[in-house]
Short mmCIF file of C-alpha atoms in Angstrom, two decimals:
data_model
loop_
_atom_site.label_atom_id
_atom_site.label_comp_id
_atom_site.label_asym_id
_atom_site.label_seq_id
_atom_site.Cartn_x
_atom_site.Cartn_y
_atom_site.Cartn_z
CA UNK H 1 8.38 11.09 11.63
CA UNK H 2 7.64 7.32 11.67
CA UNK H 3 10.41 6.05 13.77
CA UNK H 4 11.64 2.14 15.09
CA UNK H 5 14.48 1.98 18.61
CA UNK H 6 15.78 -0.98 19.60
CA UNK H 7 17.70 -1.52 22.69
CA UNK H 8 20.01 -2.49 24.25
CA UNK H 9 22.49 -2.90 21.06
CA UNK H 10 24.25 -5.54 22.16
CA UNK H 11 23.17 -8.25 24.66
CA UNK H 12 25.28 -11.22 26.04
CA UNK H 13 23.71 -14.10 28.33
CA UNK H 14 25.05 -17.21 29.97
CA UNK H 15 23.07 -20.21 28.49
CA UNK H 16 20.31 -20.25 30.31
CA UNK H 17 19.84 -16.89 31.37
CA UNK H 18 16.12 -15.05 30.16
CA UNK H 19 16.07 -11.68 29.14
CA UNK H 20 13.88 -9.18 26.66
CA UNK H 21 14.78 -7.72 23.79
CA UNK H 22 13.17 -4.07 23.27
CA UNK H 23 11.68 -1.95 20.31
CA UNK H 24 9.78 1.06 20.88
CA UNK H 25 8.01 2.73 17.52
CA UNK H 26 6.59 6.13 16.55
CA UNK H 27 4.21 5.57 14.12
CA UNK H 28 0.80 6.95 13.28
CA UNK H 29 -2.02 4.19 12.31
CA UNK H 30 0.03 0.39 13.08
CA UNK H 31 -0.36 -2.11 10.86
CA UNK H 32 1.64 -4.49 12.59
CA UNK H 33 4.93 -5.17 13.62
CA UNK H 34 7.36 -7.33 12.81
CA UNK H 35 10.14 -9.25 14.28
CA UNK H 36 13.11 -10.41 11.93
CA UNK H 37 16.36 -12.53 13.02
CA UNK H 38 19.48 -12.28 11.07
CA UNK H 39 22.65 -14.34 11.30
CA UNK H 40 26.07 -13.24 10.23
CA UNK H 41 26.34 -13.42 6.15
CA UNK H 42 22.56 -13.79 5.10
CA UNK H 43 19.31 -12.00 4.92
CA UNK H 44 16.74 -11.26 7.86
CA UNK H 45 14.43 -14.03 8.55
CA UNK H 46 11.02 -13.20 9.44
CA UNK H 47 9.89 -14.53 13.05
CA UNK H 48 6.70 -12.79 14.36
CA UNK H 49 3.97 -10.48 12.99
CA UNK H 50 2.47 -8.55 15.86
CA UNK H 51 -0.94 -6.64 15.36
CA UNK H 52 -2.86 -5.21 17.74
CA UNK H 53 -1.97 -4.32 21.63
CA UNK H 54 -1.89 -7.07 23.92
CA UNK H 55 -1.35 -9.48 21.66
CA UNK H 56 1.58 -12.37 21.72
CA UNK H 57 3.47 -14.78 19.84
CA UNK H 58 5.84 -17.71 20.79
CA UNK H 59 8.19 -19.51 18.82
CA UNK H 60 10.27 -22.32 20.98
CA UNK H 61 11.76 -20.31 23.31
CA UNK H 62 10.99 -16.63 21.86
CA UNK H 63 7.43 -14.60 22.77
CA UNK H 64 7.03 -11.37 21.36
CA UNK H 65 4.55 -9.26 22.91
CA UNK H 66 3.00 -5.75 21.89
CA UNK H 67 1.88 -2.52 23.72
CA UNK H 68 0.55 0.84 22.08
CA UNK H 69 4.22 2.29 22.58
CA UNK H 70 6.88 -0.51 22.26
CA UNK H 71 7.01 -4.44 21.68
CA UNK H 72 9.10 -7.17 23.54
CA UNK H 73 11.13 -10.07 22.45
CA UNK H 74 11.58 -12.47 25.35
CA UNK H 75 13.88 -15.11 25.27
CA UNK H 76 13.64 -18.04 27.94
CA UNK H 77 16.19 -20.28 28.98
CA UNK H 78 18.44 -19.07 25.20
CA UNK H 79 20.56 -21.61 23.93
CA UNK H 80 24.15 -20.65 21.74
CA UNK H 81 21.72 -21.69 18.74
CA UNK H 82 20.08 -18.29 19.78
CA UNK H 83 22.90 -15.84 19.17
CA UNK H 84 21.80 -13.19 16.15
CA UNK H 85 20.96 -9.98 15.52
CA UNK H 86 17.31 -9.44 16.14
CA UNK H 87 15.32 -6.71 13.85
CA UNK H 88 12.08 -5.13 14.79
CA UNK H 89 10.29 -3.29 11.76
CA UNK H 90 7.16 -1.27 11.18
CA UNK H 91 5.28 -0.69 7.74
CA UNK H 92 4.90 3.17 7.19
CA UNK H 93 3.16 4.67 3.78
CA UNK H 94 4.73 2.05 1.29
CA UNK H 95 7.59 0.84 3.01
CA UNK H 96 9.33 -0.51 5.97
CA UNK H 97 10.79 1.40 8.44
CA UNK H 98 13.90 -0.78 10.47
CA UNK H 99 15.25 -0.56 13.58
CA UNK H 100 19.31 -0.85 13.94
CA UNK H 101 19.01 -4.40 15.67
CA UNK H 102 20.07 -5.68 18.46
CA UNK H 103 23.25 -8.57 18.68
CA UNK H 104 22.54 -11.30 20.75
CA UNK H 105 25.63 -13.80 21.75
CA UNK H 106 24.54 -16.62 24.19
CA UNK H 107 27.59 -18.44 26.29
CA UNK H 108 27.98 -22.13 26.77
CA UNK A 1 10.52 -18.61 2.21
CA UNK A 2 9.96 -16.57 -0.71
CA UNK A 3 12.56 -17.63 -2.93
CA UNK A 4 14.48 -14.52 -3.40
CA UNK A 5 18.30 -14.69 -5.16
CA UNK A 6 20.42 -11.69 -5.44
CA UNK A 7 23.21 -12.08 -7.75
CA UNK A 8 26.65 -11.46 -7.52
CA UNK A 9 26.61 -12.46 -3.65
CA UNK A 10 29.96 -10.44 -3.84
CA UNK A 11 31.21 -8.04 -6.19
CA UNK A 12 34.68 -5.52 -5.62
CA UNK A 13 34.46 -2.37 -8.02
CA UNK A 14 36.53 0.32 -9.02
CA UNK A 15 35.19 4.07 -8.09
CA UNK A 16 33.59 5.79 -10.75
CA UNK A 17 32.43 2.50 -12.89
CA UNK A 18 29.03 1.47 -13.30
CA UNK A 19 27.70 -1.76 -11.26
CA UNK A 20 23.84 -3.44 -11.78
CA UNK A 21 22.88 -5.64 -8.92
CA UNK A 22 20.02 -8.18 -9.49
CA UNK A 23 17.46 -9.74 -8.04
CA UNK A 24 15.25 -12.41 -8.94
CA UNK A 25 12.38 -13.61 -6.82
CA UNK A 26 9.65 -16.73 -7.52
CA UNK A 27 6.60 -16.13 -5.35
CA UNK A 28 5.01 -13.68 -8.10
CA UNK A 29 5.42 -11.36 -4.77
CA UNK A 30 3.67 -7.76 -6.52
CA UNK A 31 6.14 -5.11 -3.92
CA UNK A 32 10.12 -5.86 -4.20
CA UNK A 33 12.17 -3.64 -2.59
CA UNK A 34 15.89 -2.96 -2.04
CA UNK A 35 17.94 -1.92 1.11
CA UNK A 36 21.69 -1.37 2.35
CA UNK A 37 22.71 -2.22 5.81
CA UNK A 38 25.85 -0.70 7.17
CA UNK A 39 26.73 -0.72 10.46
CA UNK A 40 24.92 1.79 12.99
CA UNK A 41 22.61 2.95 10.26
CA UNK A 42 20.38 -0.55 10.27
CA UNK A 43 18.26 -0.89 7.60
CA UNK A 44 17.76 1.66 4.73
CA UNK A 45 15.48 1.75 1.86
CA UNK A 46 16.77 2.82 -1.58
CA UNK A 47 14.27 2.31 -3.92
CA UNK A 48 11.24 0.04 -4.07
CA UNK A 49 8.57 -0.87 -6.71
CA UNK A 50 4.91 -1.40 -6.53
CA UNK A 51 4.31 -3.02 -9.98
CA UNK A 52 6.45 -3.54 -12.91
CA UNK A 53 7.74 -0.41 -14.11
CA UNK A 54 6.22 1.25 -11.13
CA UNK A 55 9.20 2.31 -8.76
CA UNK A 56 9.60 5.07 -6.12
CA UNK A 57 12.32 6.44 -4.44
CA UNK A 58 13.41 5.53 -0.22
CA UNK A 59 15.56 7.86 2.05
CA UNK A 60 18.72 6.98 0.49
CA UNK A 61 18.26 7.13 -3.45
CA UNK A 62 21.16 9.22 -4.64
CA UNK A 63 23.74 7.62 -6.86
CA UNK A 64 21.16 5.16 -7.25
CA UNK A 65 18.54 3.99 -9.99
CA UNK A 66 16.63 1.08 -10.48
CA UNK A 67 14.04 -1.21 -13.24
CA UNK A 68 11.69 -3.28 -12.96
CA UNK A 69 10.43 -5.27 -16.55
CA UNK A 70 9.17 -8.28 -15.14
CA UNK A 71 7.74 -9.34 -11.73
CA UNK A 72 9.89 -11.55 -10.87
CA UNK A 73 13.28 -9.51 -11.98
CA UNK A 74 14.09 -6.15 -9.97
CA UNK A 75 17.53 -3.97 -10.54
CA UNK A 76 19.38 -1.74 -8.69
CA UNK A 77 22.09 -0.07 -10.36
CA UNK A 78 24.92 2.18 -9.74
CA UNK A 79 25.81 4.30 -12.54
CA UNK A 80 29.42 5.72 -11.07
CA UNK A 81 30.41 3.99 -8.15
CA UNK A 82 31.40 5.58 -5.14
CA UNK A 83 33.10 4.66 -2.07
CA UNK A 84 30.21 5.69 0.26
CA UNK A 85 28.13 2.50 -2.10
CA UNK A 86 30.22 0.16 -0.27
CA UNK A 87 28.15 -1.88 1.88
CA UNK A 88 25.65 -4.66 2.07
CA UNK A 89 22.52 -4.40 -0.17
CA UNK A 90 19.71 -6.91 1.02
CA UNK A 91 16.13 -7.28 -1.81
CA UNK A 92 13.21 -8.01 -0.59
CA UNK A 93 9.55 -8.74 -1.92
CA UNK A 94 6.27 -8.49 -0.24
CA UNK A 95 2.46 -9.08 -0.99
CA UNK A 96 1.61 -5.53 0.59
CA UNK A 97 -1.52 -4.86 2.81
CA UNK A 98 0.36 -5.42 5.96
CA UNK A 99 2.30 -8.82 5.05
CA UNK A 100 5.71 -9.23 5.98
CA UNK A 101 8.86 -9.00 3.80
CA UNK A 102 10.71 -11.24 2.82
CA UNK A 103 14.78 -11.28 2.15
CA UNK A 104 17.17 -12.51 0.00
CA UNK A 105 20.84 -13.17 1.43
CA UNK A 106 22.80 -10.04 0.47
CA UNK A 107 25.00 -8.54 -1.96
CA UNK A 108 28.64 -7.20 -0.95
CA UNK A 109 29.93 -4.57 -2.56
CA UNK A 110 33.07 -3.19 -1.89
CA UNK A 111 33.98 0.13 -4.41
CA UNK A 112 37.73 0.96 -4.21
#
């Protein structure tokens, strides 16, 4: 069964402080993955698409990367402006298969 | 963004009385799909269509139908509201073939 994991669920950093965001995925045949972030009150907001093992994407101070197994969301040097939930979803036969997010707060 | 507006934004219901939620997108996006989100469950597709008048179900389509007569115009309704349909219902429209999705902001509903 196509499945998406994210962890950890919750994630709080010190301005400042780097740290990766993880989502593993079972799912036969990828067509790419994608990276969503979602503040309190409104809709996701797509980021990244990720296709094909080994390959990367930066945004300011997010990179997502992608293995065969699981993708990364890295976040250098985060900033308050940073603090959401962050969704990682996979396509699967006509829809979209979600992970449960993970809730970022960055300190001042 | 894809220009995607779900109306009401909120919306408080009685059990057992009938609620439509709408959604209207502008892109001429072909997929348009809708979810609830609800806390420790993420994400979860209800229903989704492929073409007007073309719809299929997700994992979570009891209680729960939906039309599609235009492109742009997708429905969700709930024909006897239960307290379980309280949550957060996101649309969303795509272009298929691997594209991502793209979301409006979210419809409360809250069935007392």
């Amino acid at each position: 069964e196509d499945q998406v994991t994210q962890s950890p669920e919750a994630l709080r950093l010190q301005e400042g402080e780097s740290s990766s965001l993880n989502c593993s995925y079972t799912v036969s045949g990828l067509r790419g993955l994608f990276w969503y972030r979602q503040d309190p009150g409104k809709g996701p907001e797509f980021l990244f698409t990720l296709y094909s093992a080994g390959e990367e994407k930066e945004k300011e101070r997010l990179k997502a990367t992608l293995t065969k197994k699981e993708s990364f969301l890295h976040i250098t040097a985060p900033k308050p402006e940073d603090s959401a939930t962050y969704l990682c979803a996979v396509p699967g036969g006509n829809q979209f298969y979600f992970g449960t997010g993970t809730s970022l707060t960055v300190i001042p | 963004d894809a220009g995607i507006t779900q109306s009401p934004r909120h919306k408080v219901t009685e059990t057992g009385t009938p609620v439509t939620l709408r959604c209207h997108q502008t892109e001429n996006h072909r997929y348009m799909y809708w979810y609830r989100q609800d806390p420790g469950h993420g994400l979860r597709l209800i229903h989704y269509s492929y073409g007007v008048k073309d719809t299929d179900k997700g994992e979570v389509s009891d209680g729960y139908s939906v039309s599609r007569s235009k492109t742009e115009d997708f429905l969700l309704t709930l024909e006897s509201a239960t307290s379980s349909q309280t949550s957060v219902y996101f649309c969303a429209t795509g272009t298929g073939g691997g594209s991502p999705l793209h979301f409006g902001n979210g419809t409360r509903l809250t069935v007392t």
